[in-house]
Coordinates of C-alpha atoms in Angstrom, one line a residue:
M1 CA 59.4 -38.8 51.7
W2 CA 57.8 -39.6 48.3
S3 CA 60.6 -41.9 47.4
N4 CA 60.2 -43.9 50.6
L5 CA 56.4 -44.4 50.4
P6 CA 55.4 -48.1 50.6
F7 CA 54.3 -49.6 47.2
E8 CA 50.8 -50.3 48.5
L9 CA 50.3 -46.7 49.8
L10 CA 51.6 -45.2 46.6
A11 CA 49.2 -47.4 44.5
N12 CA 46.3 -46.3 46.7
I13 CA 47.1 -42.6 46.1
F14 CA 47.4 -43.3 42.3
S15 CA 44.0 -44.9 42.3
Y16 CA 42.3 -41.6 43.0
L17 CA 43.9 -39.8 40.1
S18 CA 42.0 -39.0 36.9
P19 CA 43.4 -40.7 33.7
D20 CA 45.3 -37.6 32.6
S21 CA 46.8 -37.0 36.0
L22 CA 47.8 -40.7 36.3
A23 CA 49.5 -40.5 32.9
R24 CA 51.6 -37.6 34.1
A25 CA 52.5 -39.4 37.4
K26 CA 53.6 -42.5 35.5
S27 CA 56.1 -40.4 33.5
T28 CA 57.7 -39.0 36.7
C29 CA 60.2 -41.9 37.3
K30 CA 60.7 -45.6 36.6
S31 CA 59.5 -46.6 40.1
W32 CA 56.1 -44.7 39.8
H33 CA 55.7 -46.1 36.2
T34 CA 56.1 -49.7 37.6
C35 CA 53.8 -49.1 40.5
A36 CA 51.0 -47.7 38.2
N37 CA 51.4 -50.5 35.7
N38 CA 51.5 -53.4 38.1
S39 CA 49.2 -52.5 40.9
L40 CA 46.2 -50.7 39.5
S41 CA 43.1 -52.6 38.5
W42 CA 40.9 -51.2 35.8
A43 CA 37.8 -52.7 37.5
T44 CA 38.3 -50.9 40.8
L45 CA 39.8 -47.5 39.9
P46 CA 37.6 -44.7 41.3
W47 CA 38.2 -42.6 38.1
R48 CA 35.9 -45.0 36.3
Q49 CA 33.3 -42.8 37.9
Y50 CA 34.5 -39.9 35.9
P51 CA 32.9 -39.2 32.5
P52 CA 34.3 -41.4 29.8
W53 CA 36.6 -40.1 27.0
F54 CA 35.3 -39.7 23.5
L55 CA 37.6 -41.2 20.8
A56 CA 37.1 -40.1 17.2
L57 CA 38.7 -42.4 14.6
P58 CA 38.7 -41.6 10.9
T59 CA 36.4 -43.8 8.8
R60 CA 38.2 -43.2 5.5
N61 CA 41.8 -42.4 4.5
H62 CA 42.3 -39.3 6.6
G63 CA 45.1 -40.6 8.7
H64 CA 46.2 -43.3 11.1
F65 CA 45.4 -41.7 14.5
I66 CA 42.7 -41.0 17.1
C67 CA 41.4 -37.6 18.3
A68 CA 40.6 -38.1 22.0
H69 CA 38.4 -35.8 24.1
N70 CA 39.3 -35.5 27.8
P71 CA 36.0 -34.5 29.5
I72 CA 37.8 -33.6 32.8
N73 CA 39.5 -30.5 31.3
D74 CA 37.6 -30.3 28.1
S75 CA 40.6 -30.8 25.8
W76 CA 41.5 -32.8 22.7
H77 CA 44.5 -35.0 22.3
L78 CA 46.1 -36.7 19.3
L79 CA 46.9 -40.4 19.7
P80 CA 49.0 -41.9 16.8
L81 CA 48.2 -45.4 15.7
D82 CA 51.6 -46.0 14.0
F83 CA 52.1 -49.1 16.2
I84 CA 49.3 -50.9 14.2
P85 CA 50.8 -52.4 11.1
Y86 CA 47.9 -52.0 8.6
P87 CA 44.8 -49.8 8.0
I88 CA 42.0 -50.6 10.4
R89 CA 38.4 -49.6 11.1
P90 CA 37.1 -49.5 14.7
I91 CA 34.1 -51.6 15.8
A92 CA 33.5 -51.2 19.5
A93 CA 35.1 -50.5 22.9
V94 CA 35.4 -53.2 25.5
N95 CA 37.1 -53.1 28.9
G96 CA 39.1 -50.0 28.0
L97 CA 40.3 -51.6 24.7
I98 CA 39.3 -51.1 21.1
L99 CA 38.0 -53.9 18.9
L100 CA 39.2 -53.4 15.3
R101 CA 38.8 -54.9 11.9
E102 CA 41.5 -55.0 9.2
T103 CA 40.6 -53.2 6.0
T104 CA 43.1 -54.7 3.7
T105 CA 40.8 -57.7 3.2
T106 CA 37.1 -58.1 2.6
A107 CA 36.9 -61.1 4.9
L108 CA 36.5 -60.2 8.6
Q109 CA 39.8 -60.2 10.5
L110 CA 39.7 -58.8 14.0
A111 CA 42.3 -57.3 16.3
I112 CA 42.4 -55.5 19.7
C113 CA 44.4 -52.5 20.7
N114 CA 45.0 -50.0 23.6
P115 CA 45.8 -46.6 22.0
F116 CA 47.0 -45.3 25.4
T117 CA 49.6 -48.0 26.0
R118 CA 50.2 -48.6 22.3
Q119 CA 49.6 -52.3 22.6
F120 CA 48.1 -54.4 19.7
R121 CA 47.1 -58.0 19.1
H122 CA 45.6 -60.0 16.3
L123 CA 42.7 -62.3 17.1
P124 CA 42.6 -65.8 15.6
K125 CA 40.8 -66.3 12.3
L126 CA 37.1 -67.2 12.4
N127 CA 36.0 -70.8 11.9
V128 CA 34.0 -69.6 8.9
T129 CA 35.4 -66.9 6.6
R130 CA 32.8 -64.2 6.4
T131 CA 32.3 -60.9 4.7
N132 CA 30.3 -58.1 6.3
P133 CA 28.8 -60.0 9.3
A134 CA 27.3 -58.3 12.4
V135 CA 29.7 -58.1 15.3
G136 CA 28.7 -57.7 19.0
V137 CA 30.7 -57.5 22.2
I138 CA 30.0 -58.5 25.8
S139 CA 32.1 -57.6 28.8
L140 CA 32.1 -60.5 31.2
D141 CA 34.1 -58.7 33.9
S142 CA 36.9 -56.2 34.1
A143 CA 39.4 -58.4 32.3
N144 CA 37.4 -60.8 30.1
F145 CA 35.0 -60.4 27.2
Q146 CA 33.3 -62.2 24.4
I147 CA 32.9 -61.3 20.7
Y148 CA 29.9 -62.6 18.7
V149 CA 29.9 -62.7 14.9
A150 CA 26.6 -63.5 13.1
G151 CA 25.6 -63.8 9.5
G152 CA 27.8 -62.4 6.7
M153 CA 28.6 -63.8 3.3
S154 CA 30.7 -67.0 3.1
E155 CA 33.4 -67.6 0.5
A156 CA 32.5 -69.0 -2.9
S157 CA 32.9 -72.8 -3.1
S158 CA 36.0 -74.2 -4.7
I159 CA 33.8 -76.5 -6.9
G160 CA 32.0 -73.6 -8.5
G161 CA 29.3 -72.5 -6.1
G162 CA 28.9 -68.8 -5.5
A163 CA 29.1 -66.9 -2.2
S164 CA 26.1 -67.3 0.1
Y165 CA 24.6 -66.0 3.3
E166 CA 26.1 -67.7 6.3
P167 CA 23.2 -68.6 8.8
S168 CA 25.5 -69.3 11.8
L169 CA 26.9 -67.6 14.8
E170 CA 30.3 -68.0 16.4
V171 CA 31.8 -66.5 19.6
Y172 CA 35.4 -65.6 20.7
D173 CA 36.1 -65.9 24.4
S174 CA 39.1 -64.0 25.8
V175 CA 39.6 -66.6 28.5
H176 CA 40.0 -69.6 26.1
E177 CA 41.3 -67.4 23.2
N178 CA 39.5 -69.3 20.4
W179 CA 36.4 -69.2 18.2
K180 CA 33.5 -71.6 18.7
T181 CA 30.5 -72.0 16.5
I182 CA 27.5 -72.0 18.9
G183 CA 24.4 -72.2 16.7
S184 CA 22.3 -71.3 13.6
M185 CA 19.8 -68.6 12.8
P186 CA 16.9 -68.2 10.4
M187 CA 18.1 -67.4 6.9
E188 CA 16.0 -64.2 6.9
F189 CA 18.0 -63.0 10.0
A190 CA 21.3 -63.9 8.3
V191 CA 20.4 -61.7 5.3
R192 CA 19.3 -58.7 7.4
L193 CA 22.3 -59.0 9.7
T194 CA 24.6 -59.0 6.7
V195 CA 22.9 -56.3 4.5
W196 CA 21.1 -53.9 6.9
T197 CA 22.9 -54.1 10.3
P198 CA 25.7 -51.8 11.4
N199 CA 28.2 -53.3 13.9
E200 CA 26.8 -51.3 16.9
S201 CA 25.4 -53.9 19.4
V202 CA 23.9 -53.7 22.8
Y203 CA 24.0 -56.4 25.5
C204 CA 21.3 -56.2 28.1
N205 CA 19.8 -58.7 30.5
G206 CA 21.3 -61.8 28.8
I207 CA 20.4 -60.7 25.2
L208 CA 22.6 -59.3 22.5
Y209 CA 20.7 -56.8 20.3
W210 CA 21.3 -55.3 16.8
I211 CA 19.1 -52.8 15.0
T212 CA 18.6 -52.9 11.2
S213 CA 19.8 -49.7 9.4
A214 CA 17.0 -49.7 6.8
R215 CA 13.5 -48.3 7.3
A216 CA 11.3 -49.5 8.7
Y217 CA 13.6 -50.2 11.6
T218 CA 13.4 -53.5 13.6
V219 CA 15.5 -54.9 16.4
M220 CA 17.0 -58.4 16.4
G221 CA 18.1 -60.1 19.6
F222 CA 20.0 -63.3 20.4
E223 CA 19.4 -64.9 23.8
I224 CA 22.8 -66.0 25.0
R225 CA 21.7 -68.7 27.5
N226 CA 19.1 -70.6 25.4
K227 CA 20.5 -69.5 21.9
N228 CA 17.1 -68.3 20.6
W229 CA 16.6 -65.4 18.3
R230 CA 13.8 -62.8 18.8
E231 CA 12.6 -59.7 16.9
L232 CA 11.2 -56.5 18.4
G233 CA 9.2 -53.7 16.7
V234 CA 10.4 -50.1 17.0
P235 CA 8.3 -47.0 17.8
M236 CA 7.7 -44.8 14.8
A237 CA 9.6 -47.4 12.8
E238 CA 8.6 -46.1 9.4
R239 CA 9.0 -42.4 10.2
L240 CA 12.4 -42.3 12.0
E241 CA 15.2 -40.8 10.0
F242 CA 17.8 -42.0 12.5
A243 CA 17.7 -44.8 15.1
A244 CA 20.2 -46.5 17.4
L245 CA 20.2 -48.8 20.4
V246 CA 21.7 -47.9 23.8
Q247 CA 21.7 -49.2 27.3
R248 CA 20.7 -47.1 30.3
N249 CA 20.5 -48.2 33.9
G250 CA 20.3 -51.9 32.8
K251 CA 17.5 -51.3 30.3
L252 CA 17.4 -51.5 26.5
C253 CA 16.7 -48.0 25.0
L254 CA 16.2 -46.6 21.5
V255 CA 17.3 -43.2 20.4
G256 CA 15.5 -41.9 17.3
G257 CA 14.7 -38.7 15.5
T258 CA 12.6 -37.1 12.8
S259 CA 12.9 -33.6 11.3
D260 CA 9.6 -32.5 12.6
A261 CA 9.4 -34.2 16.0
G262 CA 13.0 -33.9 17.1
A263 CA 14.9 -36.7 18.9
C264 CA 13.4 -38.9 21.6
I265 CA 14.6 -41.8 23.8
W266 CA 12.4 -44.8 24.5
Q267 CA 12.9 -47.6 27.0
I268 CA 11.6 -51.1 26.6
E269 CA 9.4 -52.4 29.3
E270 CA 8.8 -56.0 30.5
S271 CA 5.8 -56.3 28.2
N272 CA 8.1 -55.5 25.2
N273 CA 6.3 -52.1 24.8
W274 CA 8.4 -49.0 24.4
R275 CA 7.9 -46.0 26.7
M276 CA 9.3 -42.5 26.0
I277 CA 11.6 -41.4 28.8
E278 CA 13.4 -38.4 27.3
K279 CA 13.1 -35.8 24.6
L280 CA 16.1 -33.9 23.3
P281 CA 15.8 -30.2 24.2
Q282 CA 14.8 -28.1 21.1
E283 CA 17.8 -25.7 21.4
L284 CA 20.3 -28.7 21.5
W285 CA 18.5 -30.4 18.6
A286 CA 18.8 -27.2 16.5
R287 CA 22.5 -26.9 17.5
L288 CA 23.3 -30.5 16.5
F289 CA 21.5 -30.0 13.1
G290 CA 23.7 -27.0 12.3
G291 CA 21.1 -25.6 9.8
K292 CA 20.7 -29.0 8.0
G293 CA 17.1 -30.1 7.4
R294 CA 17.0 -33.8 8.3
W295 CA 18.7 -36.3 10.6
G296 CA 19.8 -38.4 7.6
S297 CA 21.4 -35.4 5.9
I298 CA 23.8 -34.8 8.8
N299 CA 24.8 -38.5 9.1
T300 CA 23.8 -38.7 12.8
R301 CA 25.6 -41.4 14.8
C302 CA 25.3 -42.6 18.3
V303 CA 27.7 -44.4 20.8
F304 CA 27.2 -45.4 24.4
I305 CA 28.9 -46.8 27.5
G306 CA 27.5 -47.5 31.0
G307 CA 26.4 -44.1 32.3
A308 CA 26.8 -42.0 29.1
M309 CA 25.5 -41.7 25.5
C310 CA 26.8 -39.5 22.7
L311 CA 25.2 -38.2 19.5
Y312 CA 27.7 -36.9 17.0
R313 CA 28.2 -36.1 13.3
D314 CA 31.8 -35.7 12.3
L315 CA 35.1 -34.5 13.8
G316 CA 34.6 -30.7 13.4
S317 CA 31.0 -30.5 14.5
G318 CA 29.9 -30.4 18.1
M319 CA 28.4 -33.4 19.9
L320 CA 25.7 -34.0 22.5
V321 CA 26.4 -36.2 25.5
W322 CA 23.6 -37.5 27.8
R323 CA 25.2 -38.8 31.0
K324 CA 24.6 -39.5 34.7
C325 CA 24.7 -36.4 36.9
A326 CA 27.7 -36.4 39.2
E327 CA 25.6 -35.3 42.2
N328 CA 22.7 -37.6 41.6
A329 CA 23.3 -41.0 39.9
T330 CA 19.6 -41.5 39.2
K331 CA 19.4 -38.3 37.1
W332 CA 20.8 -37.8 33.6
E333 CA 21.7 -34.5 32.0
W334 CA 22.7 -33.2 28.6
H335 CA 26.1 -31.6 27.8
W336 CA 27.4 -29.9 24.6
I337 CA 31.0 -30.7 23.5
E338 CA 32.6 -28.5 20.9
G339 CA 34.1 -30.4 17.9
C340 CA 37.8 -30.7 17.2
G341 CA 39.3 -28.2 14.9
T342 CA 42.8 -27.9 16.3
I343 CA 45.0 -29.9 18.7
K344 CA 47.9 -28.0 20.4
G345 CA 48.0 -25.5 17.5
L346 CA 47.7 -28.2 14.8
K347 CA 44.8 -27.4 12.5
L348 CA 42.7 -30.5 11.5
Q349 CA 40.5 -30.9 8.5
N350 CA 36.9 -32.0 9.2
F351 CA 36.2 -35.6 8.2
P352 CA 33.8 -38.5 8.9
I353 CA 34.5 -40.4 12.1
K354 CA 33.6 -43.5 14.1
G355 CA 33.1 -42.4 17.7
L356 CA 33.7 -44.6 20.8
L357 CA 33.3 -43.9 24.5
L358 CA 35.7 -45.5 27.0
H359 CA 37.5 -45.1 30.2
P360 CA 41.3 -45.1 29.4
Y361 CA 43.2 -48.1 30.6
L362 CA 46.8 -46.9 31.3
A363 CA 48.3 -50.2 32.7
S364 CA 49.6 -52.9 30.4
S365 CA 47.0 -55.4 29.5
S366 CA 47.9 -59.1 30.1
F367 CA 45.6 -60.1 27.3
L368 CA 47.4 -57.9 24.7
L369 CA 50.8 -59.4 25.9
N370 CA 49.7 -63.0 25.2
E371 CA 50.0 -63.1 21.4

């Protein structure tokens, strides 16, 4: 009976499988593999309502692989990156794909990959060669996205001038597949985006935000439609030992912590005032600290996706996930996930990681096939 099912009916059945179950179904036979690849839309799959996977990528020379946590059965998996031809560093997740930067050159060179389908593609070179700019991503729909690059240091002039801060912004559009310079910025912003801003960005209500990594923290935003820059203050800006931006229910939020007050989450209101909406439970805060005294001493990092946020330290330590409750989408709840020490009997050393949250995309991406 299964071999005689109409293609459309089989595709509909596949659409209700979780990512790990779908992967097993794809490996059953050539017909099922073709059906899963050609008929399933990442945008409409019901399993996007499942919790996202956490991907841990080494930030230093600890290997060319990803440790991926499956939240459905609480298991870790090893994903080799041997299909990528050079060392990379992850920047962000977008539409089930990973935005990367090449680490063999100081100038920014970007690429995209899907670690589940082992697809990889270089992106074109920027219009202006830049070192250490801020990078932000915007998902336009299920298939298309934009990448924004702001600030950075430009190359030294061939006639003897030294490198200088680059007060411009350019954008890559996956539809047109090219870079376009779209505006300038105050030189002060260019300096801060280059020196004090990590690559984590948040897009919310038409504005792309970055937070400075130096205390006192501030937030810089770029209004996409009118190309204006803005600056926002941060609650407890001079006291916070850790701060990161996230998006929750369409609102810009800030996660921050101090050793005496714990961790809190604030939400920006229409008046540009911050309102506290959540405080990390004391027992989870102590568990995340692991006996260390300050947020800065444990190198706390944060990553988010629609419907979930994760606080983490390194591969071997546990992590905290704050996500929508399955029974009540308006309620969010905290979950503890154990760190990764072994995968299928293979013992792993603990090392620093860059964490990403995404919903696995198991079909071949047409964008990654266009290079």
